[in-house]
Amino acid sequence: MVLQNSLVVHSKAHILKIFELLYQILTWPFKTAVVICGFILNFFLDQAKSIFLKLFFLFLILVVLSSAAVLLYATFYNFYIPTAEIKRPVHLTYNVCSSGVGVCSFPSANVTFWNDEGTIQEVLTVGQAYMVDVELELPDSSANRNLGMFQVSVKMYDRTGQVSLTTQRTAMVRYRSIVLRMLDLLLWIPFYFVGISEQKHSIMINMFTHYVDDYYHPSVGATVEVQSHKIEIYTATVTFSAKFSGLKYLLYHWPLLSGLCAFSVNVLILALGLAVAAYQRTETLQKITAAVQITEKAEVTAKDDQKTFASSSTMTEDKNISQTSKIEIKAEDDILPLIQEPVDFDFAVENTDTEVVNELRQRSIQH
């Protein structure tokens, strides 16, 4: 029992961890989008200096991202999703009997796959599966009620006129008893008189349940033939309905959910790209700022070195001048002999000139 309880506890813990991991995985894109948008907003809002400019930048960024996301999704949807339904009218023709009355051939028609503008002939997307239906609108006449079974044939052909695929399907008008016809007449007779409704039947005949056009021989038209001489027909229509699967099915049958998801993904990708560009620009600006600061520091250092060199050279010149002056003074001292009083000389001569002696005495006093 203890072992079973421990296993249950461990299994619950593992299940909780798995759910937490799934929650983190599912919420990671939204958290990343919030972080990226916050970084972008902070980057651009830091450039603005007033509240009005910040609000304007915020509104402009949201409009640009939303417009780009919608444009990308619309372009992808237009190129990825083919035309869901293609309808072409079938104008049946037949050969009149030699007597001039009656139908002597099966009603048939040639349907070409030109678009509404008449510019593109291959309207079927290659590789896309289609369901082909022929709709016949028949009057509620005695001839059609007594018609019984008949066949409808469809032949697909390419540009060269070669038939690529042929199919035949049987059909008949649904039986209704005279009582049901009378009740229908009594119920709808006001609308019949006004002309809002008509006494007619619509028969939908499925010719192809999974038709895929050939890549090398794409179909450019079809031949529709109703194999009956007695049938009476108001109108006939051939319809090609695309059978979507996978991502195409989600995009076509769930347009709001798929559009919201695609819009979110596009905004996330665009915001990520914008954030990377803003980050690179910020790094570039930081590098430029650092280079400018280094240059300014180098210039200041060079100026300081120049000032130091100038002051040192000035001091050196002053020292040289002082040393030179000292040398000159010493030289002058060396040139001028030491003058002593004539009385100091032991070898004074009695006949010495007194004027010379007085001049020498004055010089010794000055020095």
C-alpha positions as semicolon CSV with decimal commas, in nm:
position;residue;x (nm);y (nm);z (nm)
1;M;0,000;0,000;0,000
2;V;0,280;0,241;0,088
3;L;0,451;0,163;-0,240
4;Q;0,128;0,224;-0,435
5;N;0,070;0,555;-0,256
6;S;0,426;0,668;-0,333
7;L;0,380;0,574;-0,698
8;V;0,053;0,770;-0,711
9;V;0,219;1,072;-0,554
10;H;0,512;1,053;-0,797
11;S;0,278;1,016;-1,095
12;K;0,075;1,320;-0,982
13;A;0,395;1,520;-0,942
14;H;0,507;1,420;-1,293
15;I;0,166;1,513;-1,435
16;L;0,181;1,853;-1,266
17;K;0,530;1,911;-1,404
18;I;0,409;1,818;-1,753
19;F;0,116;2,062;-1,725
20;E;0,348;2,337;-1,602
21;L;0,583;2,270;-1,894
22;L;0,292;2,282;-2,142
23;Y;0,168;2,606;-1,983
24;Q;0,514;2,762;-2,017
25;I;0,542;2,646;-2,380
26;L;0,196;2,780;-2,471
27;T;0,242;3,112;-2,294
28;W;0,600;3,169;-2,409
29;P;0,508;3,342;-2,740
30;F;0,275;3,586;-2,565
31;K;0,527;3,661;-2,290
32;T;0,799;3,708;-2,550
33;A;0,574;3,940;-2,749
34;V;0,503;4,148;-2,438
35;V;0,874;4,175;-2,355
36;I;0,967;4,268;-2,711
37;C;0,691;4,526;-2,738
38;G;0,800;4,672;-2,406
39;F;1,160;4,697;-2,526
40;I;1,052;4,864;-2,850
41;L;0,827;5,108;-2,668
42;N;1,097;5,195;-2,418
43;F;1,349;5,250;-2,696
44;F;1,126;5,481;-2,897
45;L;0,970;5,654;-2,599
46;D;1,312;5,736;-2,460
47;Q;1,379;5,930;-2,778
48;A;1,074;6,145;-2,724
49;K;1,089;6,427;-2,473
50;S;0,723;6,514;-2,425
51;I;0,411;6,316;-2,339
52;F;0,246;6,408;-2,668
53;L;0,538;6,275;-2,870
54;K;0,544;5,956;-2,664
55;L;0,174;5,894;-2,728
56;F;0,221;5,974;-3,095
57;F;0,512;5,729;-3,122
58;L;0,310;5,460;-2,945
59;F;0,009;5,507;-3,173
60;L;0,229;5,512;-3,484
61;I;0,409;5,189;-3,388
62;L;0,081;5,008;-3,321
63;V;-0,073;5,124;-3,649
64;V;0,233;5,025;-3,853
65;L;0,261;4,680;-3,691
66;S;-0,113;4,610;-3,727
67;S;-0,124;4,722;-4,090
68;A;0,183;4,518;-4,182
69;A;0,044;4,208;-4,005
70;V;-0,294;4,236;-4,181
71;L;-0,127;4,293;-4,519
72;L;0,099;3,989;-4,475
73;Y;-0,192;3,764;-4,377
74;A;-0,410;3,887;-4,664
75;T;-0,128;3,828;-4,915
76;F;-0,059;3,479;-4,778
77;Y;-0,431;3,390;-4,779
78;N;-0,475;3,512;-5,135
79;F;-0,184;3,307;-5,270
80;Y;-0,231;2,997;-5,051
81;I;-0,607;2,945;-5,056
82;P;-0,752;2,873;-5,403
83;T;-1,103;2,968;-5,511
84;A;-1,339;2,767;-5,294
85;E;-1,622;2,736;-5,547
86;I;-1,638;2,779;-5,923
87;K;-1,974;2,784;-6,098
88;R;-2,027;2,778;-6,472
89;P;-2,362;2,781;-6,655
90;V;-2,429;2,491;-6,892
91;H;-2,606;2,602;-7,210
92;L;-2,744;2,277;-7,352
93;T;-2,798;2,234;-7,724
94;Y;-2,947;1,947;-7,926
95;N;-3,029;1,843;-8,283
96;V;-3,386;1,890;-8,398
97;C;-3,551;1,603;-8,574
98;S;-3,598;1,615;-8,950
99;S;-3,968;1,678;-8,901
100;G;-3,882;1,998;-8,716
101;V;-4,038;1,882;-8,394
102;G;-3,876;1,696;-8,104
103;V;-3,527;1,624;-7,981
104;C;-3,326;1,384;-8,194
105;S;-2,998;1,404;-7,998
106;F;-2,888;1,418;-7,637
107;P;-2,871;1,773;-7,497
108;S;-2,504;1,865;-7,452
109;A;-2,286;2,170;-7,389
110;N;-1,921;2,266;-7,394
111;V;-1,811;2,449;-7,076
112;T;-1,482;2,641;-7,079
113;F;-1,304;2,736;-6,759
114;W;-1,245;3,101;-6,831
115;N;-1,267;3,333;-6,534
116;D;-1,518;3,617;-6,508
117;E;-1,279;3,863;-6,676
118;G;-1,193;3,617;-6,953
119;T;-0,819;3,643;-6,891
120;I;-0,728;3,312;-6,721
121;Q;-0,827;2,978;-6,865
122;E;-0,685;2,733;-6,608
123;V;-0,900;2,831;-6,309
124;L;-0,854;2,496;-6,136
125;T;-0,558;2,485;-5,900
126;V;-0,316;2,204;-5,982
127;G;-0,292;1,952;-5,699
128;Q;-0,613;2,070;-5,531
129;A;-0,895;1,818;-5,492
130;Y;-1,239;1,923;-5,619
131;M;-1,589;1,786;-5,596
132;V;-1,775;1,831;-5,928
133;D;-2,156;1,857;-5,927
134;V;-2,410;1,912;-6,204
135;E;-2,734;2,080;-6,102
136;L;-3,042;2,046;-6,323
137;E;-3,350;2,262;-6,278
138;L;-3,655;2,078;-6,418
139;P;-4,019;2,186;-6,450
140;D;-4,282;1,983;-6,268
141;S;-4,427;1,857;-6,594
142;S;-4,586;1,521;-6,681
143;A;-4,297;1,445;-6,921
144;N;-4,042;1,479;-6,642
145;R;-4,258;1,286;-6,391
146;N;-4,279;0,998;-6,639
147;L;-3,916;1,030;-6,746
148;G;-3,769;0,757;-6,530
149;M;-3,392;0,715;-6,504
150;F;-3,144;0,899;-6,725
151;Q;-2,768;0,951;-6,737
152;V;-2,544;1,257;-6,721
153;S;-2,192;1,240;-6,867
154;V;-1,901;1,478;-6,802
155;K;-1,575;1,471;-7,001
156;M;-1,274;1,683;-6,898
157;Y;-1,034;1,789;-7,174
158;D;-0,702;1,980;-7,195
159;R;-0,565;2,246;-7,432
160;T;-0,509;1,996;-7,713
161;G;-0,868;1,871;-7,689
162;Q;-0,762;1,536;-7,547
163;V;-1,009;1,393;-7,296
164;S;-0,833;1,345;-6,963
165;L;-1,117;1,202;-6,757
166;T;-1,474;1,082;-6,818
167;T;-1,754;1,001;-6,575
168;Q;-2,121;0,908;-6,597
169;R;-2,387;0,922;-6,329
170;T;-2,752;0,815;-6,324
171;A;-3,034;1,031;-6,191
172;M;-3,411;1,060;-6,184
173;V;-3,680;1,296;-6,065
174;R;-3,794;1,216;-5,711
175;Y;-4,135;1,058;-5,699
176;R;-4,424;1,244;-5,538
177;S;-4,775;1,109;-5,516
178;I;-5,076;1,302;-5,636
179;V;-5,179;1,378;-5,278
180;L;-4,843;1,548;-5,204
181;R;-4,867;1,744;-5,528
182;M;-5,215;1,867;-5,438
183;L;-5,107;1,970;-5,088
184;D;-4,806;2,150;-5,230
185;L;-5,029;2,329;-5,480
186;L;-5,275;2,439;-5,212
187;L;-4,996;2,561;-4,984
188;W;-4,797;2,752;-5,244
189;I;-5,075;2,868;-5,477
190;P;-5,061;3,235;-5,360
191;F;-4,690;3,247;-5,433
192;Y;-4,745;3,079;-5,770
193;F;-4,997;3,347;-5,866
194;V;-4,767;3,629;-5,761
195;G;-4,468;3,474;-5,937
196;I;-4,249;3,444;-5,629
197;S;-4,225;3,067;-5,662
198;E;-4,244;2,815;-5,948
199;Q;-4,339;2,453;-5,985
200;K;-3,998;2,304;-6,049
201;H;-3,744;2,052;-5,918
202;S;-3,371;2,080;-5,863
203;I;-3,157;1,770;-5,905
204;M;-2,797;1,776;-5,778
205;I;-2,583;1,505;-5,942
206;N;-2,238;1,442;-5,799
207;M;-2,004;1,364;-6,090
208;F;-1,662;1,360;-5,915
209;T;-1,610;1,319;-5,543
210;H;-1,231;1,371;-5,560
211;Y;-1,111;1,529;-5,882
212;V;-0,745;1,642;-5,896
213;D;-0,630;1,825;-6,206
214;D;-0,328;1,692;-6,392
215;Y;-0,012;1,906;-6,359
216;Y;0,115;1,833;-6,711
217;H;-0,225;1,836;-6,882
218;P;-0,446;2,085;-6,694
219;S;-0,812;2,086;-6,787
220;V;-0,940;2,390;-6,972
221;G;-1,298;2,277;-7,027
222;A;-1,560;2,006;-6,991
223;T;-1,834;1,854;-7,205
224;V;-2,167;1,795;-7,026
225;E;-2,424;1,565;-7,184
226;V;-2,772;1,467;-7,059
227;Q;-2,852;1,131;-7,213
228;S;-3,226;1,155;-7,256
229;H;-3,448;1,264;-7,547
230;K;-3,758;1,336;-7,340
231;I;-3,616;1,540;-7,058
232;E;-3,726;1,900;-7,018
233;I;-3,473;2,135;-6,855
234;Y;-3,494;2,495;-6,738
235;T;-3,128;2,554;-6,652
236;A;-2,815;2,352;-6,585
237;T;-2,504;2,445;-6,382
238;V;-2,172;2,274;-6,318
239;T;-1,999;2,349;-5,987
240;F;-1,639;2,282;-5,877
241;S;-1,612;2,285;-5,497
242;A;-1,264;2,271;-5,347
243;K;-1,207;2,006;-5,078
244;F;-0,975;2,166;-4,824
245;S;-0,773;1,974;-4,568
246;G;-0,515;2,055;-4,304
247;L;-0,413;2,419;-4,283
248;K;-0,636;2,519;-4,575
249;Y;-0,936;2,371;-4,397
250;L;-0,862;2,572;-4,083
251;L;-0,802;2,895;-4,276
252;Y;-1,124;2,862;-4,479
253;H;-1,370;2,715;-4,230
254;W;-1,238;2,897;-3,921
255;P;-1,152;3,240;-4,063
256;L;-1,178;3,442;-3,740
257;L;-0,970;3,208;-3,524
258;S;-0,707;3,149;-3,793
259;G;-0,695;3,520;-3,878
260;L;-0,645;3,614;-3,512
261;C;-0,367;3,355;-3,470
262;A;-0,196;3,463;-3,793
263;F;-0,226;3,829;-3,693
264;S;-0,066;3,756;-3,354
265;V;0,219;3,559;-3,513
266;N;0,283;3,833;-3,770
267;V;0,287;4,102;-3,501
268;L;0,527;3,888;-3,295
269;I;0,764;3,839;-3,589
270;L;0,753;4,205;-3,689
271;A;0,803;4,319;-3,331
272;L;1,096;4,079;-3,296
273;G;1,255;4,215;-3,612
274;L;1,198;4,571;-3,500
275;A;1,345;4,493;-3,158
276;V;1,654;4,336;-3,314
277;A;1,699;4,641;-3,538
278;A;1,656;4,876;-3,241
279;Y;1,901;4,669;-3,035
280;Q;2,159;4,677;-3,314
281;R;2,111;5,051;-3,350
282;T;2,156;5,094;-2,975
283;E;2,477;4,890;-2,984
284;T;2,602;5,100;-3,275
285;L;2,524;5,420;-3,090
286;Q;2,700;5,288;-2,780
287;K;3,007;5,199;-2,986
288;I;3,007;5,541;-3,150
289;T;2,969;5,709;-2,811
290;A;3,253;5,503;-2,666
291;A;3,474;5,588;-2,966
292;V;3,391;5,959;-2,928
293;Q;3,471;5,945;-2,558
294;I;3,803;5,770;-2,628
295;T;3,885;6,034;-2,891
296;E;3,797;6,316;-2,653
297;K;4,012;6,160;-2,379
298;A;4,301;6,123;-2,623
299;E;4,264;6,488;-2,727
300;V;4,258;6,601;-2,362
301;T;4,562;6,386;-2,285
302;A;4,746;6,529;-2,585
303;K;4,664;6,883;-2,476
304;D;4,785;6,807;-2,123
305;D;5,106;6,657;-2,263
306;Q;5,158;6,967;-2,476
307;K;5,105;7,193;-2,176
308;T;5,344;6,982;-1,964
309;F;5,600;6,981;-2,241
310;A;5,567;7,358;-2,282
311;S;5,606;7,421;-1,909
312;S;5,905;7,184;-1,886
313;S;6,067;7,349;-2,187
314;T;6,005;7,690;-2,028
315;M;6,160;7,575;-1,705
316;T;6,454;7,429;-1,896
317;E;6,503;7,755;-2,081
318;D;6,490;7,947;-1,751
319;K;6,746;7,711;-1,603
320;N;6,966;7,748;-1,908
321;I;6,936;8,125;-1,891
322;S;7,022;8,128;-1,520
323;Q;7,314;7,893;-1,577
324;T;7,430;8,107;-1,867
325;S;7,409;8,422;-1,659
326;K;7,603;8,253;-1,382
327;I;7,867;8,142;-1,630
328;E;7,890;8,493;-1,770
329;I;7,926;8,636;-1,421
330;K;8,197;8,383;-1,345
331;A;8,367;8,467;-1,669
332;E;8,356;8,834;-1,585
333;D;8,497;8,754;-1,245
334;D;8,769;8,559;-1,410
335;I;8,845;8,843;-1,647
336;L;8,854;9,111;-1,380
337;P;9,160;9,054;-1,160
338;L;9,145;9,080;-0,791
339;I;9,230;9,442;-0,706
340;Q;9,411;9,505;-0,385
341;E;9,512;9,815;-0,221
342;P;9,849;9,934;-0,335
343;V;9,956;9,934;0,025
344;D;9,904;9,556;0,024
345;F;10,161;9,508;-0,243
346;D;10,496;9,458;-0,105
347;F;10,656;9,562;-0,427
348;A;10,490;9,908;-0,448
349;V;10,698;10,154;-0,620
350;E;10,736;10,498;-0,492
351;N;10,683;10,662;-0,824
352;T;10,342;10,491;-0,889
353;D;10,072;10,710;-1,047
354;T;9,822;10,812;-0,783
355;E;9,526;10,840;-1,030
356;V;9,565;10,476;-1,132
357;V;9,574;10,370;-0,770
358;N;9,254;10,558;-0,690
359;E;9,068;10,402;-0,988
360;L;9,172;10,053;-0,880
361;R;9,053;10,120;-0,528
362;Q;8,704;10,226;-0,655
363;R;8,672;9,908;-0,863
364;S;8,752;9,686;-0,565
365;I;8,489;9,865;-0,357
366;Q;8,224;9,817;-0,628
367;H;8,293;9,443;-0,653
